[in-house]
Amino acid sequence: MMTRKQLQRLVIEAICIVAISIAVLLVGLWVSNGKANTRLQDYYQSQFSSILAGSYYTQMHSRLVDENEEITSVYLAYDESDSLQGYIIEVNLVTKDSLQLHMYIGISSDGSHLTGISRIADEENPVVISEEDLNSLCSQMIGEQIPVALESQITHEDVETEDQVELGGLNDGIYYAQALQEDSYGYIDYVEIEVEDGMITRVVWDAMNVDPTTENRSDASLSGAYTISGENWATQSYTLCHELLDLQDPDRLAMKSDGTTEIVPGVTCNIRQAVTLMHECISNSRANYDKDRYISDLQSIIIDSTSGIEIESITNDEGLLFFSFSDSELEEGFGDYENVRQASGIEDVDVSQTDDSSIDQENDGINLVGSEDGVISGSEDVLTDSVDGLPSSEIRTLIIDVPASQENCSVISSVNIAYKFLKVYLDWLA
């Protein structure tokens, strides 16, 4: 008969055996997983290293991939320090003739450059393109900015640009306007224009933050703290302001209903706030309501609509007021008025009643407002050129000396499909 001591010993031995077995299983599982991951990474290296170099690759799992019929899978490439190097996007294009083109497209981490292309020759009804033609396309695209187009895909019609329009009624000086409420990032947009001899000669569009320790939006975009798709925000702001100097009239920027424009190359951000503030600055100029008066009156409105706030605490080094009105404060300070000038009792100036002979009579009375399809009313030029649903103004690289055959266009479309997906993904991350 087994004694109590023997039973205890047997139980302890059984526990030890179970523990050792579990440890062996865990070690085996770890080794097995390690080998499986090594095999997977070896496979990824064999498939992706020529498209986008990386120390290791991971597959993206996102509903954006699942919901896109033309995107089969997306992989992320990292270097040894775990820094993202870019994306490999698996595109499965089906043409109108039901032909297939299956490709891996490599794109840089900021979504701006093509790093490589590889065809996956497993299609049932493949697009027939020779290796020579594919190499010719790749040699002109790899390392270049995207999206891309064949030169023969773009209609080269010179859009006639109207002469610079003098708006009329502008008083010389410096004029300013700012948003009354912060955006979702805490930024308050502002625009400043300078008028000389009745013409706009300087434009600044930037944004300060309600947190005074946060950089202006332009500086933050240059340092990488504020990111958007395409060019950095500071560059896009500068480009838009320069375009206004050429056009003089914010309406001629042809802002669409979604707040974007197709006529200013490189500007993909929402310009609605900028256009609104540009119009306000122009109205201020016509009323001879300069920047100093604007700032002074805004200070008074803030004091009257708030309780006990010290102006010094909301004034930055440039003398601007980083104050965002709440809805109730906005109602208290402005009522039915739309801006600082109107709330201060300065009425709009009716330009149509002026006798200024410098006004361009040819353009007087024309309503130059951008519509959804990029039309500038009053002009016969319609910006309908597009490649793969992208406006021609967004195309960054033109491929020359390659015919616009269905095969070549299919390769171009695959690259642009990857670009459009990544643009949406990066915007979604932001």
XYZ file of C-alpha atoms in Angstrom:
430
model
C 0.000 0.000 0.000
C 1.316 3.502 -0.997
C 2.226 5.677 1.927
C 1.305 9.345 2.235
C 4.916 10.349 1.602
C 5.105 8.242 -1.558
C 1.843 9.755 -2.809
C 3.163 13.290 -2.276
C 6.344 12.401 -4.124
C 4.358 10.939 -7.009
C 2.214 14.081 -7.277
C 5.276 16.341 -7.265
C 6.941 14.248 -9.964
C 3.776 14.378 -12.069
C 3.597 18.147 -11.717
C 7.255 18.469 -12.713
C 6.718 16.251 -15.748
C 3.702 18.326 -16.830
C 5.626 21.594 -16.309
C 8.596 20.309 -18.287
C 6.274 19.101 -21.047
C 4.571 22.493 -21.255
C 7.957 24.242 -21.332
C 9.145 21.942 -24.115
C 5.942 22.570 -26.056
C 6.277 26.353 -25.651
C 9.920 26.300 -26.720
C 9.016 24.109 -29.674
C 6.160 26.415 -30.599
C 8.449 29.449 -30.306
C 11.096 27.801 -32.457
C 8.460 26.685 -34.941
C 6.935 30.169 -35.120
C 10.389 31.659 -35.475
C 11.156 29.333 -38.363
C 7.760 30.044 -39.926
C 8.347 33.787 -39.621
C 11.830 33.370 -41.074
C 10.394 31.451 -44.016
C 7.705 34.126 -44.444
C 10.277 36.928 -44.371
C 12.464 35.018 -46.826
C 9.449 34.807 -49.133
C 8.712 38.509 -48.714
C 12.339 39.345 -49.464
C 12.248 37.287 -52.644
C 9.049 39.026 -53.761
C 9.539 42.601 -52.572
C 13.240 43.481 -52.219
C 13.544 44.511 -55.872
C 10.437 46.694 -55.513
C 11.148 48.296 -52.135
C 14.128 47.391 -49.976
C 13.412 46.593 -46.337
C 14.777 44.583 -43.427
C 11.365 43.047 -42.874
C 7.803 43.307 -44.151
C 4.358 43.094 -42.567
C 0.934 42.802 -44.138
C -1.552 45.618 -43.582
C -4.960 44.652 -42.256
C -7.447 47.449 -42.917
C -11.041 47.789 -44.027
C -9.758 50.195 -46.695
C -8.046 47.220 -48.331
C -11.053 44.949 -47.896
C -13.410 47.516 -49.440
C -11.239 48.196 -52.497
C -11.915 45.686 -55.269
C -8.747 46.615 -57.172
C -6.407 46.275 -54.177
C -5.714 42.658 -53.186
C -3.255 43.272 -50.355
C -0.866 45.873 -48.952
C 2.493 45.309 -47.259
C 4.635 47.676 -45.205
C 8.437 47.706 -45.455
C 10.607 48.576 -42.434
C 14.337 49.043 -41.956
C 16.470 47.646 -39.116
C 15.466 50.510 -36.797
C 11.753 49.790 -37.391
C 11.300 52.942 -39.486
C 8.681 52.712 -42.214
C 10.289 52.694 -45.655
C 7.174 52.488 -47.789
C 4.334 50.364 -49.091
C 3.992 47.472 -51.531
C 0.485 47.511 -52.979
C -0.883 44.489 -54.825
C -3.106 45.750 -57.635
C -5.388 43.520 -59.683
C -6.613 45.582 -62.633
C -9.431 44.389 -64.883
C -9.776 46.266 -68.168
C -12.992 47.050 -70.025
C -12.274 43.997 -72.178
C -12.054 41.804 -69.041
C -8.282 41.414 -69.355
C -6.276 41.255 -66.135
C -3.048 42.869 -64.991
C -1.731 41.698 -61.617
C 1.134 43.793 -60.203
C 3.062 44.780 -57.103
C 3.544 48.565 -56.892
C 6.148 49.993 -54.490
C 5.595 53.507 -53.133
C 7.657 55.607 -50.703
C 6.460 56.131 -47.124
C 5.115 59.630 -47.845
C 3.150 58.371 -50.844
C 4.976 60.616 -53.299
C 7.433 58.439 -55.273
C 7.343 55.139 -57.113
C 10.049 52.774 -55.845
C 9.447 49.741 -58.040
C 7.075 47.613 -60.107
C 6.776 43.850 -60.506
C 4.271 41.885 -62.533
C 2.645 38.780 -61.046
C 2.093 36.595 -64.086
C -0.824 34.520 -62.805
C -3.735 36.089 -64.695
C -6.262 33.884 -66.482
C -6.834 36.478 -69.214
C -3.679 38.584 -69.062
C -3.015 41.971 -70.545
C -0.347 41.216 -73.139
C 2.592 43.577 -72.769
C 6.125 42.793 -73.834
C 8.942 42.805 -71.314
C 10.655 45.471 -73.425
C 7.657 47.807 -73.241
C 7.222 47.178 -69.523
C 10.904 47.908 -68.882
C 10.633 51.094 -70.947
C 7.734 52.270 -68.810
C 9.436 51.291 -65.563
C 12.675 53.072 -66.465
C 10.786 56.362 -66.776
C 8.607 55.891 -63.694
C 10.723 54.294 -60.969
C 12.166 56.925 -58.646
C 9.819 59.577 -60.020
C 6.854 61.313 -58.430
C 3.359 59.914 -58.784
C 0.701 59.957 -60.134
C 1.884 59.352 -63.683
C 0.516 59.606 -67.212
C 1.618 58.947 -70.744
C 2.338 62.177 -72.558
C -0.040 60.984 -75.261
C -2.831 60.669 -72.653
C -2.757 64.382 -71.892
C -4.552 66.763 -74.220
C -2.109 69.575 -74.819
C -4.482 72.457 -75.199
C -3.111 75.688 -73.899
C -5.707 77.032 -71.507
C -5.987 80.684 -72.278
C -5.330 82.641 -69.130
C -7.211 85.869 -68.783
C -5.171 88.976 -68.191
C -4.607 89.898 -64.584
C -7.838 91.442 -63.349
C -7.810 94.573 -61.228
C -10.648 94.151 -58.780
C -11.194 97.864 -58.316
C -11.989 99.805 -55.180
C -8.985 98.503 -53.240
C -7.246 100.944 -50.914
C -3.503 100.631 -50.449
C -2.348 99.192 -47.145
C -2.119 95.968 -45.146
C -5.353 94.085 -44.487
C -6.031 91.096 -42.288
C -8.710 88.572 -41.346
C -8.730 85.491 -39.150
C -11.072 82.599 -38.417
C -13.191 83.123 -35.334
C -13.075 79.501 -34.207
C -10.302 76.908 -34.119
C -10.253 73.823 -36.327
C -10.076 70.255 -35.047
C -6.308 70.603 -34.517
C -6.602 73.827 -32.527
C -5.462 76.027 -35.434
C -6.922 79.445 -36.245
C -6.420 80.320 -39.913
C -5.539 83.855 -40.921
C -4.845 85.708 -44.154
C -2.959 88.953 -44.650
C -2.760 90.877 -47.916
C -0.904 93.993 -48.944
C -2.300 96.328 -51.592
C -0.170 98.752 -53.602
C -1.505 100.946 -56.400
C -4.829 99.130 -56.176
C -3.296 95.678 -56.767
C -2.664 92.833 -54.332
C 1.123 92.544 -54.055
C 1.575 90.222 -51.069
C -0.503 87.384 -49.607
C 0.104 85.262 -46.514
C -2.044 82.319 -45.447
C -1.085 80.601 -42.210
C -2.630 79.409 -38.951
C -1.724 79.941 -35.305
C -2.661 77.514 -32.562
C -4.748 78.188 -29.468
C -1.886 76.478 -27.627
C 0.869 79.120 -27.803
C 3.560 76.449 -27.394
C 2.507 74.855 -30.694
C 4.151 76.039 -33.903
C 2.251 77.842 -36.624
C 0.851 75.381 -39.152
C 3.472 76.291 -41.767
C 6.370 75.707 -39.362
C 4.770 72.528 -38.038
C 4.408 71.191 -41.582
C 8.072 71.871 -42.309
C 9.180 70.133 -39.110
C 6.911 67.159 -39.785
C 4.585 67.781 -36.830
C 1.681 68.579 -39.179
C 1.300 66.378 -42.233
C -1.072 66.186 -45.181
C -0.972 64.212 -48.414
C 1.005 65.635 -51.308
C 3.350 68.559 -50.784
C 3.776 69.838 -47.237
C 1.191 72.379 -46.132
C 3.611 75.324 -46.127
C 4.460 74.706 -49.784
C 0.803 74.394 -50.746
C -0.048 77.610 -48.883
C 2.769 79.469 -50.631
C 1.660 78.137 -54.025
C -1.951 79.197 -53.457
C -0.938 82.682 -52.305
C 1.325 83.107 -55.333
C -1.568 82.069 -57.581
C -3.762 84.760 -56.024
C -1.095 87.343 -56.845
C -1.390 86.272 -60.481
C -5.185 86.110 -60.550
C -6.017 88.885 -58.019
C -9.524 87.493 -57.469
C -10.078 84.554 -55.040
C -13.087 83.425 -57.102
C -10.726 82.658 -59.974
C -9.055 79.985 -57.839
C -12.079 77.888 -58.889
C -12.757 76.307 -55.516
C -15.043 73.289 -55.838
C -17.860 72.348 -53.474
C -15.528 70.033 -51.532
C -13.151 72.918 -50.793
C -10.403 71.860 -53.203
C -9.185 73.296 -56.485
C -7.926 71.650 -59.657
C -6.368 74.690 -61.319
C -3.462 75.290 -58.913
C -0.783 72.624 -59.487
C 0.439 71.012 -56.288
C -2.390 72.311 -54.099
C -4.459 69.370 -52.875
C -5.459 70.660 -49.434
C -8.809 72.206 -48.533
C -8.680 75.927 -49.368
C -12.173 76.943 -48.238
C -11.009 78.851 -45.153
C -8.291 80.617 -47.124
C -10.689 81.737 -49.861
C -13.202 82.995 -47.275
C -10.531 85.024 -45.469
C -9.100 86.338 -48.759
C -12.541 87.688 -49.638
C -12.800 89.273 -46.196
C -9.405 90.957 -46.599
C -10.484 92.358 -49.970
C -13.710 93.703 -48.436
C -11.660 95.231 -45.622
C -9.425 96.919 -48.196
C -12.398 98.402 -50.003
C -13.672 99.736 -46.674
C -10.158 101.001 -45.833
C -10.320 98.860 -42.699
C -6.660 98.021 -42.129
C -4.971 95.367 -40.015
C -4.391 97.582 -36.964
C -8.078 98.555 -36.780
C -9.086 94.919 -37.242
C -6.871 93.714 -34.369
C -8.018 96.560 -32.111
C -11.703 95.903 -32.781
C -11.244 92.153 -32.347
C -9.698 92.814 -28.939
C -12.739 94.882 -27.956
C -15.153 92.177 -29.117
C -13.268 89.527 -27.135
C -13.329 91.658 -23.987
C -17.039 92.433 -24.362
C -18.108 88.845 -25.048
C -15.974 87.131 -22.399
C -15.498 87.602 -18.701
C -12.198 88.714 -17.280
C -9.875 87.592 -20.063
C -6.551 89.415 -20.325
C -5.645 90.345 -23.903
C -1.943 89.864 -23.161
C -2.583 86.198 -22.385
C -3.967 85.544 -25.879
C -1.549 87.703 -27.903
C 1.428 86.074 -29.617
C 4.798 87.585 -30.475
C 3.427 88.832 -33.803
C 0.616 90.718 -32.094
C -2.056 88.293 -33.322
C -4.854 86.992 -31.105
C -4.922 83.198 -30.693
C -8.446 83.200 -29.337
C -11.250 80.862 -30.392
C -14.823 81.940 -29.706
C -17.244 79.417 -28.260
C -20.655 79.267 -29.923
C -22.219 81.345 -27.149
C -19.387 83.895 -27.257
C -19.756 84.085 -31.020
C -23.453 84.855 -30.637
C -22.706 87.418 -27.924
C -19.939 89.189 -29.821
C -21.248 89.073 -33.382
C -24.969 88.350 -33.412
C -26.039 88.308 -37.058
C -22.781 89.844 -38.299
C -20.348 87.627 -40.181
C -17.009 89.239 -39.392
C -15.103 91.690 -37.210
C -15.546 94.687 -39.517
C -19.314 94.327 -39.728
C -19.606 93.731 -35.975
C -17.645 96.965 -35.468
C -20.159 98.967 -37.500
C -18.130 99.350 -40.707
C -20.385 98.621 -43.665
C -19.455 96.969 -46.948
C -18.504 99.196 -49.865
C -20.565 98.688 -53.024
C -17.896 98.510 -55.725
C -20.474 98.694 -58.485
C -21.137 102.295 -57.482
C -17.502 103.380 -57.802
C -16.301 105.415 -60.724
C -12.860 103.864 -60.799
C -11.769 103.826 -64.420
C -9.094 101.254 -63.599
C -11.710 98.514 -63.206
C -11.481 96.038 -66.047
C -14.815 96.697 -67.763
C -14.519 93.512 -69.797
C -14.699 91.440 -66.629
C -17.093 93.703 -64.725
C -20.205 91.807 -63.689
C -18.814 88.365 -64.515
C -19.342 85.880 -61.726
C -16.093 83.927 -61.655
C -16.990 81.118 -59.299
C -15.476 77.643 -59.468
C -18.016 74.883 -59.807
C -17.846 71.174 -59.090
C -16.305 70.231 -62.425
C -13.594 72.901 -62.226
C -15.287 75.392 -64.548
C -14.470 79.040 -64.191
C -17.712 80.791 -65.099
C -17.247 83.529 -67.659
C -14.479 81.589 -69.348
C -14.731 79.098 -72.200
C -11.949 77.006 -70.752
C -13.132 73.904 -68.922
C -10.612 71.786 -67.033
C -11.892 68.357 -67.974
C -8.528 66.697 -68.742
C -8.053 63.706 -66.471
C -6.168 60.433 -66.338
C -7.619 57.547 -64.324
C -9.985 59.979 -62.636
C -7.126 62.269 -61.600
C -7.088 65.868 -62.880
C -4.211 66.566 -65.234
C -2.981 69.228 -62.808
C -2.295 66.473 -60.255
C -0.094 64.416 -62.616
C 3.540 64.630 -61.479
C 5.406 62.566 -64.095
C 4.795 62.346 -67.847
C 6.068 59.290 -69.725
C 7.305 60.299 -73.167
C 7.766 58.377 -76.418
C 5.410 55.584 -75.336
C 2.168 55.039 -77.279
C -1.136 55.143 -75.398
C -1.970 51.514 -76.146
C -4.339 49.604 -73.898
C -1.402 47.615 -72.531
C 0.667 50.676 -71.619
C -2.352 52.508 -70.217
C -3.112 49.482 -68.027
C 0.313 49.722 -66.400
C -0.165 53.461 -65.855
C -3.607 52.815 -64.365
C -2.194 50.223 -61.959
C 0.300 52.751 -60.609
C -2.389 55.408 -60.261
C -4.770 52.972 -58.534
C -2.055 52.336 -55.938
C -1.471 56.093 -55.614
C -5.165 56.835 -55.068
C -5.499 54.085 -52.460
C -2.461 55.313 -50.546
C -3.662 58.920 -50.730
C -6.950 57.891 -49.091
C -5.106 55.752 -46.518
C -2.675 58.517 -45.522
C -5.533 61.025 -45.266
C -7.387 58.506 -43.088
C -4.345 58.149 -40.805
C -4.072 61.941 -40.505
